[in-house]
Coordinates of C-alpha atoms in Angstrom, one line a residue:
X1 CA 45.7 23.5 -10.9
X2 CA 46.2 19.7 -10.4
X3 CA 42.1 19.4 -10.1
X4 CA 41.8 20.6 -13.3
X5 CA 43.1 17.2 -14.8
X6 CA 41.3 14.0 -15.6
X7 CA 42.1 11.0 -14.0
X8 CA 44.1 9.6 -16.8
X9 CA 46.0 12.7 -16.8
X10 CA 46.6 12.8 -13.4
X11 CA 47.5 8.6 -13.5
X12 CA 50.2 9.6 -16.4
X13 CA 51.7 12.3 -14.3
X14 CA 52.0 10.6 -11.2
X15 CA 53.6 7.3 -13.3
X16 CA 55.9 9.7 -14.9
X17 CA 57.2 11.1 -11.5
X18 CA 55.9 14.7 -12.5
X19 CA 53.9 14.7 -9.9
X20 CA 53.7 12.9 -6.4
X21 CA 50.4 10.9 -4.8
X22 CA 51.2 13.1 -1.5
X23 CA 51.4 16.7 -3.7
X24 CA 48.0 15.6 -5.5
X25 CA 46.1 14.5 -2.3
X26 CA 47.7 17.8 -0.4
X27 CA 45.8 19.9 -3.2
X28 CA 42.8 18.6 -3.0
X29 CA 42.8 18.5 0.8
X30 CA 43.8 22.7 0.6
X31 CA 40.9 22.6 -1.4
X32 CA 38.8 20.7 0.8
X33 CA 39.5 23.0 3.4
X34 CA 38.8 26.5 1.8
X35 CA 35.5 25.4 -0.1
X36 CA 34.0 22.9 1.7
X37 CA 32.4 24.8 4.5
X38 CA 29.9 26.8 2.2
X39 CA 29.0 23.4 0.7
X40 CA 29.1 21.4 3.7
X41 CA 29.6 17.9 1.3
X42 CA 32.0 16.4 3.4
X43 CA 30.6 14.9 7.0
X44 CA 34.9 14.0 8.1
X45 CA 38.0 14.9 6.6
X46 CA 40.8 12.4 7.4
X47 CA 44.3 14.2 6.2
X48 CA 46.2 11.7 8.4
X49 CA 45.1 8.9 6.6
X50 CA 45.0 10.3 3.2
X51 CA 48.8 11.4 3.5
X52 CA 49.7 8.0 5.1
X53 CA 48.3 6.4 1.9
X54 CA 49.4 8.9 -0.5
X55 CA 53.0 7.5 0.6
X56 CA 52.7 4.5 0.3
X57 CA 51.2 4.6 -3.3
X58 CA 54.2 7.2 -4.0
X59 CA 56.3 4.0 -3.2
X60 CA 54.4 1.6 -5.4
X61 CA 54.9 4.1 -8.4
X62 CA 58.7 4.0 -7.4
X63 CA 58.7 0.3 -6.9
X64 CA 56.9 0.2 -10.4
X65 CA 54.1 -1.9 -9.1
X66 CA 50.9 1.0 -9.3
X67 CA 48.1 0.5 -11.0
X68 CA 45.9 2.9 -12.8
X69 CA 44.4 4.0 -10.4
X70 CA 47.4 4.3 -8.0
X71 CA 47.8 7.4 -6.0
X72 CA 45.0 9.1 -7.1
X73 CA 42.7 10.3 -4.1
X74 CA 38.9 8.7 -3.8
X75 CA 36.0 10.1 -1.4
X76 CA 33.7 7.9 0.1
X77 CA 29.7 8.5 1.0
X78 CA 29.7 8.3 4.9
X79 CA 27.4 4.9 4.3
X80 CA 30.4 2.4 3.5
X81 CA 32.3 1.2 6.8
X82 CA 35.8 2.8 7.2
X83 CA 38.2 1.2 9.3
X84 CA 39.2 3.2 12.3
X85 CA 37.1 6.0 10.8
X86 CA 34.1 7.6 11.9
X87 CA 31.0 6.4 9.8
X88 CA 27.8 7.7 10.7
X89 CA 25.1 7.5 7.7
X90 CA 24.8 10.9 8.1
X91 CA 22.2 9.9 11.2
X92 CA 22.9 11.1 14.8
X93 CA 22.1 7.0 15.8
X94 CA 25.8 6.5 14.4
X95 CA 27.1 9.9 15.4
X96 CA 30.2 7.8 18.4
X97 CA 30.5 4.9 15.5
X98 CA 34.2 4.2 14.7
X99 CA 34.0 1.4 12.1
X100 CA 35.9 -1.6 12.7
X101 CA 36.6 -3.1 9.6
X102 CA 36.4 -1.6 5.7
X103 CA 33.6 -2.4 3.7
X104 CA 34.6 -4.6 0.6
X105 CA 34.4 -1.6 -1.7
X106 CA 36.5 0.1 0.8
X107 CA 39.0 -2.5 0.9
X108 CA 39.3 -3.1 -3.0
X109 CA 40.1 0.4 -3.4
X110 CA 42.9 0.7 -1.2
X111 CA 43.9 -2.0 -2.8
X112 CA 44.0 -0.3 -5.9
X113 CA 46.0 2.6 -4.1
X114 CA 43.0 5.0 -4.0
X115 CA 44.4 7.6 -0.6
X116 CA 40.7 8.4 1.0
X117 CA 40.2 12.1 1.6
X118 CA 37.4 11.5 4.0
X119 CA 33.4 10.5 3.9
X120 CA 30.7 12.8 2.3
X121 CA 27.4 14.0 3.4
X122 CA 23.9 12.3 2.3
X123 CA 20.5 11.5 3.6
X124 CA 20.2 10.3 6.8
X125 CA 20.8 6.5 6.6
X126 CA 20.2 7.3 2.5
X127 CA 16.7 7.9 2.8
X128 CA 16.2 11.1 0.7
X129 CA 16.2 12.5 -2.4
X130 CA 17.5 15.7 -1.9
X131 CA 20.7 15.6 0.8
X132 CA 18.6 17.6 2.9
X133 CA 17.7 15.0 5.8
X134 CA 21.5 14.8 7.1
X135 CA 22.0 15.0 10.8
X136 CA 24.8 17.2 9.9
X137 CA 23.3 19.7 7.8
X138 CA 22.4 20.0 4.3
X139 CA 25.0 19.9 1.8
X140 CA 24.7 22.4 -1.3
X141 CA 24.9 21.9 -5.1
X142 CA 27.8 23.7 -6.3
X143 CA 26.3 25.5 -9.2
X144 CA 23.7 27.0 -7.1
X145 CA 24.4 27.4 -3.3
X146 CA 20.6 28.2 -3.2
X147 CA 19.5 24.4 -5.0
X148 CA 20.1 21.0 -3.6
X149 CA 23.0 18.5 -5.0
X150 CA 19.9 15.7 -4.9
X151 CA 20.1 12.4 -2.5
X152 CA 21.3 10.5 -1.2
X153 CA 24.5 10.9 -2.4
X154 CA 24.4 14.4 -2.7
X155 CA 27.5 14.9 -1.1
X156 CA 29.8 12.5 -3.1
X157 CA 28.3 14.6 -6.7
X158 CA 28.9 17.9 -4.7
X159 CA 32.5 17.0 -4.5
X160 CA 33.0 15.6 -7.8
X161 CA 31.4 18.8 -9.0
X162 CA 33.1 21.6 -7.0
X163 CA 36.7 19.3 -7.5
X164 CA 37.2 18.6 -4.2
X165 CA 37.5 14.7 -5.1
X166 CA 38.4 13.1 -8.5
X167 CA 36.5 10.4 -8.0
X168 CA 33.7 8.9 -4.9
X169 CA 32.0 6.3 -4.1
X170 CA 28.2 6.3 -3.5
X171 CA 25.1 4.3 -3.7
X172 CA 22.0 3.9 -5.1
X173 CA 19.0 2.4 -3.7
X174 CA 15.8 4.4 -5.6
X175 CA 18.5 6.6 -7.6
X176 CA 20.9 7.8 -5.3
X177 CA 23.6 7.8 -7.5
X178 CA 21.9 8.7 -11.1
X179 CA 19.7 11.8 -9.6
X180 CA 22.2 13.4 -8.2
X181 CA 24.8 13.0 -11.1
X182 CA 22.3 14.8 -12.7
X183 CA 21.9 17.6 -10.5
X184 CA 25.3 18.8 -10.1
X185 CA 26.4 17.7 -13.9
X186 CA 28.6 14.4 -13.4
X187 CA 28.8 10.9 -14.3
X188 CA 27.3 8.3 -12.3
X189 CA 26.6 4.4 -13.1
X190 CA 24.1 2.5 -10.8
X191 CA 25.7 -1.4 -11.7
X192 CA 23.5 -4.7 -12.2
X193 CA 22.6 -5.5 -8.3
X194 CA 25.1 -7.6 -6.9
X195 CA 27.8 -6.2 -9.7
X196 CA 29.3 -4.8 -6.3
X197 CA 29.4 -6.3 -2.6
X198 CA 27.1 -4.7 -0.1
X199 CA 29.5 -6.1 2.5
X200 CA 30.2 -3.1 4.7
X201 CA 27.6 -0.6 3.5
X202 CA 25.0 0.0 5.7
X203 CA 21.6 -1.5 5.1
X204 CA 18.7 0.8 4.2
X205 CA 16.8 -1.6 1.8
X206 CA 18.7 -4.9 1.0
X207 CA 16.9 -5.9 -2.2
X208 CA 17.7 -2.8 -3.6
X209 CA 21.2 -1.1 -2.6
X210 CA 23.7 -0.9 -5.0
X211 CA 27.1 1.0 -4.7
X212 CA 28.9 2.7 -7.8
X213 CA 31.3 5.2 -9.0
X214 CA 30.9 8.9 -9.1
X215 CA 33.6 10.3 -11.6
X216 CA 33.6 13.6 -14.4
X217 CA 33.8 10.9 -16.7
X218 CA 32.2 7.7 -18.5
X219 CA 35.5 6.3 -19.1
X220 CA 36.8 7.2 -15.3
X221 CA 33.6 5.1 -14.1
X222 CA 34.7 2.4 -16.0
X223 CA 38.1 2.1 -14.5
X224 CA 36.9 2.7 -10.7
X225 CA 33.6 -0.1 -11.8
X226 CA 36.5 -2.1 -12.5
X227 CA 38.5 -1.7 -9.3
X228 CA 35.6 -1.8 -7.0
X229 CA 33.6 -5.1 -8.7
X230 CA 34.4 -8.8 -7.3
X231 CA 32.8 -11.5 -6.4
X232 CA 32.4 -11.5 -2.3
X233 CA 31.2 -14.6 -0.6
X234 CA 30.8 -12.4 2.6
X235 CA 27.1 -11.0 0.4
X236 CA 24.8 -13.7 -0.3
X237 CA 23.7 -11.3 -3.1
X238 CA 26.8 -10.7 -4.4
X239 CA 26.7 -12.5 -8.3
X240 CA 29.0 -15.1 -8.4
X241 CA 30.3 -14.4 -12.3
X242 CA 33.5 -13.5 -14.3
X243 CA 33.5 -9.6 -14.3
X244 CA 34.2 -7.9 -17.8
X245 CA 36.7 -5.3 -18.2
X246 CA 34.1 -2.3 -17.9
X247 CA 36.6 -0.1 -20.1
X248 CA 37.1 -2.5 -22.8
X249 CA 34.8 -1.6 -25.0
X250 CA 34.9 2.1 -24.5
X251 CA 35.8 3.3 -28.2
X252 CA 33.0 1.0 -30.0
X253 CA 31.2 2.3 -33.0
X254 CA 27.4 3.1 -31.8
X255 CA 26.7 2.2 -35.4
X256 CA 23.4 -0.4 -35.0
X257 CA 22.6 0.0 -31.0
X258 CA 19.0 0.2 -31.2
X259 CA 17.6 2.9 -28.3
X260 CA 14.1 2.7 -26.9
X261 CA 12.5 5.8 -25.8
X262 CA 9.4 5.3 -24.1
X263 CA 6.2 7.4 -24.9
X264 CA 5.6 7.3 -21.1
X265 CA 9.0 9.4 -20.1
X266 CA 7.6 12.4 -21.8
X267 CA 4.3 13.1 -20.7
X268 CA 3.0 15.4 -17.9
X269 CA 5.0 16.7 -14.9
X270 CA 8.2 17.0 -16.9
X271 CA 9.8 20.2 -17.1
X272 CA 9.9 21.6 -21.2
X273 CA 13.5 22.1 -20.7
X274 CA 14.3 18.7 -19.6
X275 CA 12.5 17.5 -22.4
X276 CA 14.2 19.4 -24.8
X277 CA 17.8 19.2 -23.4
X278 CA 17.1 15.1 -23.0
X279 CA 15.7 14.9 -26.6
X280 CA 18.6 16.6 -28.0
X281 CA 21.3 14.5 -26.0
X282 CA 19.3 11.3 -27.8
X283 CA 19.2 12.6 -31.4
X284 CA 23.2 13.3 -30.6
X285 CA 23.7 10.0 -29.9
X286 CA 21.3 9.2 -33.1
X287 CA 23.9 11.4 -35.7
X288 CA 26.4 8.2 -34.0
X289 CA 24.9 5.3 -35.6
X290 CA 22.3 4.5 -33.2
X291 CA 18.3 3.8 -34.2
X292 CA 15.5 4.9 -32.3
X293 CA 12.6 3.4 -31.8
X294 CA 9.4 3.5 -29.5
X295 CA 8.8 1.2 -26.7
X296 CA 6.3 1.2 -23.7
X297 CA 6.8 1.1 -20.2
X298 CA 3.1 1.1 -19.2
X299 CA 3.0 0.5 -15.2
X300 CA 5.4 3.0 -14.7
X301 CA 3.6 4.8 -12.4
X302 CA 3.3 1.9 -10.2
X303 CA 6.6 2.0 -9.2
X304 CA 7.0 4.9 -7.0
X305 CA 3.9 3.5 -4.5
X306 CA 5.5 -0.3 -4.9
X307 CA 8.9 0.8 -4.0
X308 CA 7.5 2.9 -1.1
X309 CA 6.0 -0.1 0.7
X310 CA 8.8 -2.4 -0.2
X311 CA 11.9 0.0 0.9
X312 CA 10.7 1.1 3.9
X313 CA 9.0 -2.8 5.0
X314 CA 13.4 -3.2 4.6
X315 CA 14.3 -0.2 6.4
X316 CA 12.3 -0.9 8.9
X317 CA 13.4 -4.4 9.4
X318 CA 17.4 -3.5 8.9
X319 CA 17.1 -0.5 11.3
X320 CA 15.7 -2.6 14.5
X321 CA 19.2 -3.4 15.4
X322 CA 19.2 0.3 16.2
X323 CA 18.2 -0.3 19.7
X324 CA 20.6 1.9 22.3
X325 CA 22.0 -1.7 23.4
X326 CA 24.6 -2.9 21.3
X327 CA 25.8 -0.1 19.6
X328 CA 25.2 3.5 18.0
X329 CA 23.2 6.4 20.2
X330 CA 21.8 5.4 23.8
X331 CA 19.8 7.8 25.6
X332 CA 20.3 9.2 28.6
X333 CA 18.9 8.0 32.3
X334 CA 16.5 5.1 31.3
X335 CA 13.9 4.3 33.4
X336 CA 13.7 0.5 32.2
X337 CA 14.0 -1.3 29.1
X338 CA 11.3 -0.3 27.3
X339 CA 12.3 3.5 27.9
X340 CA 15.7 2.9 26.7
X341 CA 14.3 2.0 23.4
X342 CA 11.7 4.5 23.0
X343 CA 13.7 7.1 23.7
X344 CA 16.7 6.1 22.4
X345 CA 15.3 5.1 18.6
X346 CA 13.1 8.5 19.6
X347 CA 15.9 10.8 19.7
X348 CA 18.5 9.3 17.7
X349 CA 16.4 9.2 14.3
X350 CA 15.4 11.8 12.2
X351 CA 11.9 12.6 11.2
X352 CA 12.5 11.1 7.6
X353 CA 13.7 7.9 8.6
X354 CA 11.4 7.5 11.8
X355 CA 8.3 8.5 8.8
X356 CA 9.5 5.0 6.6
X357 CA 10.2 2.6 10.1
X358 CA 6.3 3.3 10.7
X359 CA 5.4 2.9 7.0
X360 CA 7.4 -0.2 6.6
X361 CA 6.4 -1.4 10.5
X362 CA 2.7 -0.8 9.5
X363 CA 3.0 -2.5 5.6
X364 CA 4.2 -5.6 7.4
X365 CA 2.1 -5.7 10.4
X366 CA -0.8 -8.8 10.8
X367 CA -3.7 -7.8 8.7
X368 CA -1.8 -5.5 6.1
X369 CA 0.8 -7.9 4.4
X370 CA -1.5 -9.3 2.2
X371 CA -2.8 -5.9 1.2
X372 CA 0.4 -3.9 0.9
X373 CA 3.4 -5.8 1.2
X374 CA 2.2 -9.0 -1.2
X375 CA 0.7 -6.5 -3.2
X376 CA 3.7 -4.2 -3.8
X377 CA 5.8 -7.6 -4.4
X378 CA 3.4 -8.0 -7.8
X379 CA 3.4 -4.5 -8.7
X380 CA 7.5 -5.1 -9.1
X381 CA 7.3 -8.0 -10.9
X382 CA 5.4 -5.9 -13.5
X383 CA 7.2 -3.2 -13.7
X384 CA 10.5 -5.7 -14.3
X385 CA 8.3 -7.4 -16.9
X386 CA 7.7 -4.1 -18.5
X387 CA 11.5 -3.7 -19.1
X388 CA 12.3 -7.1 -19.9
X389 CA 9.8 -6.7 -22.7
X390 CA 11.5 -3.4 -24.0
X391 CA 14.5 -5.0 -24.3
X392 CA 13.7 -7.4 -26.8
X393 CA 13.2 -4.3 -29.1
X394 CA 16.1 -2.3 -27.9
X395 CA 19.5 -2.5 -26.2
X396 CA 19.1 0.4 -24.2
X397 CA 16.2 3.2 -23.0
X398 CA 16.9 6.7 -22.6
X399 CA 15.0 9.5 -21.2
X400 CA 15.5 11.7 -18.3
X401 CA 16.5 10.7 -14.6
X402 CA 14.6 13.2 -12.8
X403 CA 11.2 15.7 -14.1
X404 CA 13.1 18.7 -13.1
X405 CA 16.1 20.3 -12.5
X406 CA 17.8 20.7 -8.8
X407 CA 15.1 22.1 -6.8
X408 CA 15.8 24.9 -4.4
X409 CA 16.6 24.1 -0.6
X410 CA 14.1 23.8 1.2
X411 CA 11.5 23.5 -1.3
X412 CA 9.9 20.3 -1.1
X413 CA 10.8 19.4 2.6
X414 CA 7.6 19.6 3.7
X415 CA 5.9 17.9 1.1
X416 CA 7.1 14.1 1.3
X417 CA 5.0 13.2 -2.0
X418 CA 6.7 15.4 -3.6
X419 CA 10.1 14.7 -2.7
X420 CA 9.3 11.0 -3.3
X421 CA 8.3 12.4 -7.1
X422 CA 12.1 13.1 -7.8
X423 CA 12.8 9.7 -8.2
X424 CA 9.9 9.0 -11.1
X425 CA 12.1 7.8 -13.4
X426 CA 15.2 6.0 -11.8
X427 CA 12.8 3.8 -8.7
X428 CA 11.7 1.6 -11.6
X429 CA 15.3 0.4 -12.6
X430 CA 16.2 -0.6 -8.9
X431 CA 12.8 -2.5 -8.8
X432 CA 14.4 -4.6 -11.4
X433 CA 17.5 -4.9 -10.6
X434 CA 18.8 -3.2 -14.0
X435 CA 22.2 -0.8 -14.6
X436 CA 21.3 2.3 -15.1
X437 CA 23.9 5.7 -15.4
X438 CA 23.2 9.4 -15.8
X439 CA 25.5 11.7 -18.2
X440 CA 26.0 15.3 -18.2
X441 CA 23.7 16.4 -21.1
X442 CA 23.3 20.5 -20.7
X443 CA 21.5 23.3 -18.5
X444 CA 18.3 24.3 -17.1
X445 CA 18.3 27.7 -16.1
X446 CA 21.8 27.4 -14.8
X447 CA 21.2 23.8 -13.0
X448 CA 22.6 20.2 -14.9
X449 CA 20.5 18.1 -16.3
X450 CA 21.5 14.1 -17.3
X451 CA 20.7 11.8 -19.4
X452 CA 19.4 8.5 -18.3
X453 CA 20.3 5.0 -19.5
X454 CA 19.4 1.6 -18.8
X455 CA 20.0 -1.3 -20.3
X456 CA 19.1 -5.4 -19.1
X457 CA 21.1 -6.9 -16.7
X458 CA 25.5 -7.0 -17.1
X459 CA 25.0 -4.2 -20.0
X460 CA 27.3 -1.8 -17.6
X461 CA 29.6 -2.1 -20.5
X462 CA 27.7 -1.2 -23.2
X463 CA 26.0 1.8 -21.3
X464 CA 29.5 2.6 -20.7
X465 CA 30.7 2.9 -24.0
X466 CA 27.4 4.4 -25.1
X467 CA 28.4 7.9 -22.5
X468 CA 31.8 7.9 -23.6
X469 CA 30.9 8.1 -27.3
X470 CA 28.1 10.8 -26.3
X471 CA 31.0 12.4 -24.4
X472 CA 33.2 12.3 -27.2
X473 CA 31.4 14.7 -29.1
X474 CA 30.0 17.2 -26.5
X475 CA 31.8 18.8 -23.4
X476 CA 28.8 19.1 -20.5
X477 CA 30.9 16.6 -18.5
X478 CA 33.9 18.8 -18.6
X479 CA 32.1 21.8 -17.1
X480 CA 32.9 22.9 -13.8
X481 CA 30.7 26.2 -11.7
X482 CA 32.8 28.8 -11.7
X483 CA 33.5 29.5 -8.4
X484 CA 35.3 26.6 -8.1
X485 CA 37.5 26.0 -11.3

């Protein structure tokens, strides 16, 4: 029953020499093999790899050089570049693509000694909000095989869910990361943007991708936030700034952190049980010291139409390079040049991506930058404003990260709007740039529902420390479905 430890438990066990790197990644790879085709979360396995690295971190712990996070196993989201692995964004366009190098993330945490069980499942080139729109398949949330695990990183919170991973990687470019902690009841922290290197993760919006760490746990976050943040000069975003230790101040008193809850969270389209379920994790945290008071976030509901100019105007830029020349899918018998670029983009993109190139194409096309692109610029710098403003009567907002519970498979695929909906409440925090994390807070008819936090910019800390207090005093992170305890 190794999965049923925490990482720190696990990190003890294996310094101890109670238990081996290669015994703890063999167990989750059994595991990964008997449950993960009825959840379908994983898009490659790599046992070869994982066992190669699980002895070598078995040496370090000999040699008395491992780390914390030495030896314990990591999945990551089929979007950051894998040496000598097969990364595909989930898209048939990258089906053949064997990465060449490791993304920086990649690389930091094999540095740390982190054996990689393979890459997980998500929205096609991480457009989606639901993990529906993979190439491969849909993955499914493990506490209802009938409900999505949300996108795009549904398949990195499927496998911290059902334990077939300790921890994973995954990003979080409208709330990739946050939604679907929420949906399948983990822990997941969306950093300041440029916290972590995009170097290596492939581009769906630039000005708004931001990778993190999917754990059980607040405090796990921290430690993997800590291993997988430096400064890379190889990303011109990447913030050239001391990093804190993100674990640091884990046990602080909550006594005098003011939290803003804006009127505009709890209005119409939220389900009741959300609301009551995300009220109650608030006044929790209230009984620890903390004040609450009211703030405004007026233009929220110019986010979700400003962000869906501005992402796919990106998109559609980053995913020119798709072209059946230099690399990814080409299609078959050509008849000139213009053919093998039709047909190739044609065939090798989904509908959902091919649905934001021609929204982002059209948003940035002579005649309608002014009116849409420009435009959508302003509407950001408001809805930043908004939050910059709350801040200077709080140190944090809470509320909920999406109006509903996991939605059933299937349910909102044909409905676009809708889909887009899902992301009400996390889009504006990537519009500014913010942190923002999700925490296991209870159930909605049988389906997790999470807490949202975000504070200004470099507060990962303190919303760090904020979760592991909450999780101190309730157990919703330590749930597991129980099919697969």
């Amino acid at each position: 029953m190794l999965h049923t430890l925490s990482v720190k438990q696990m990190s003890d066990q294996l310094h101890a020499g109670e238990i081996t790197s290669v015994e703890l990644t063999q167990h989750y790879l059994d595991r990964i093999s008997k449950y993960d085709p009825e959840l379908n979360a994983y898009v490659t396995v790599t046992p070869e790899l994982a066992l190669e690295m699980a002895r070598e971190a078995d040496e370090q712990l000999k040699a008395g050089t491992a780390g914390l996070l030495t030896g314990i196993p990591v999945a990551h989201k089929d979007i950051f570049c894998t040496d000598g692995v097969k990364t595909t964004c989930s898209s048939k366009m990258l089906d053949n693509f064997i990465a060449p190098y490791d993304a920086h993330v990649v690389s930091l945490l094999k540095k740390a000694g982190m054996p990689i069980l393979g890459k997980t499942n998500m929205d096609e080139f991480a457009m989606g909000s639901s993990s529906e729109s993979s190439y491969f398949g849909p993955t499914k949330n493990p506490w209802d095989l009938n409900a999505v695990p949300g996108g795009s990183s549904g398949g990195a919170a499927a496998v911290i869910a059902a334990n077939l991973a300790p921890m994973a990687t995954g990003t979080d470019t409208g709330g990739s990361i946050r939604q679907p902690a929420s949906f399948c009841g983990i822990t997941g922290i969306k950093p300041t943007y440029g916290t972590v290197s995009r170097f290596g993760i492939i581009a769906y919006a630039s000005s708004f991708d931001q990778a993190g760490p999917m754990t059980r746990s607040a405090e796990e976050s921290a430690w993997m936030l800590n291993a997988m943040s430096e400064f890379d000069q190889r990303d011109s975003t990447c913030l050239e700034h001391e990093r804190p230790d993100f674990s640091a101040d884990l046990e602080s008193s909550l006594q005098g952190l003011k939290v803003g809850v804006p009127e505009e969270y709890f209005g119409e389209g939220l389900d009741p049980e959300v609301e009551k379920i995300v009220k109650e994790a608030i006044a929790q945290i209230e009984k620890l010291g903390a004040t609450i008071v009211s703030v405004s976030l007026p233009n929220k509901d110019l986010a979700v139409p400003s962000y869906y100019v501005l992402a796919p105007a990106e998109a559609s830029s980053n995913l020119s390079r798709y072209d059946g020349v230099r690399f990814g899918y080409r299609c078959e018998n050509p008849s000139n040049l213009q053919d093998l670029y039709k047909r190739s983009r044609s065939e090798g993109f989904g509908a959902e991506v091919k649905r934001r190139i021609m929204v982002g194409a059209y948003a940035l096309s002579a005649g309608y930058y002014d009116a849409y692109y420009l435009k959508a610029q302003r509407l950001r710098r408001m809805v930043r404003d908004d939050f910059t403003k709350a801040f200077e009567q709080c140190d944090v907002i809470m509320g909920p990260v999406a109006p509903t519970p996991a939605f059933n498979i299937g349910e909102k695929t044909d409905d676009p709007t809708s889909m887009y909906l899902a992301d009400l409440y996390t889009i504006p925090v990537n519009l500014g740039g913010f942190p923002g994390m999700s925490v296991p807070a209870g159930f909605a008819a049988g389906r997790p529902v999470g807490l949202h936090m975000v504070g200004p910019y470099f507060s990962e800390a303190k919303l760090l420390n904020i979760g592991h207090q909450y999780q101190q005093v309730t157990d919703w992170h330590k749930q597991t479905p129980a099919h697969y305890q």
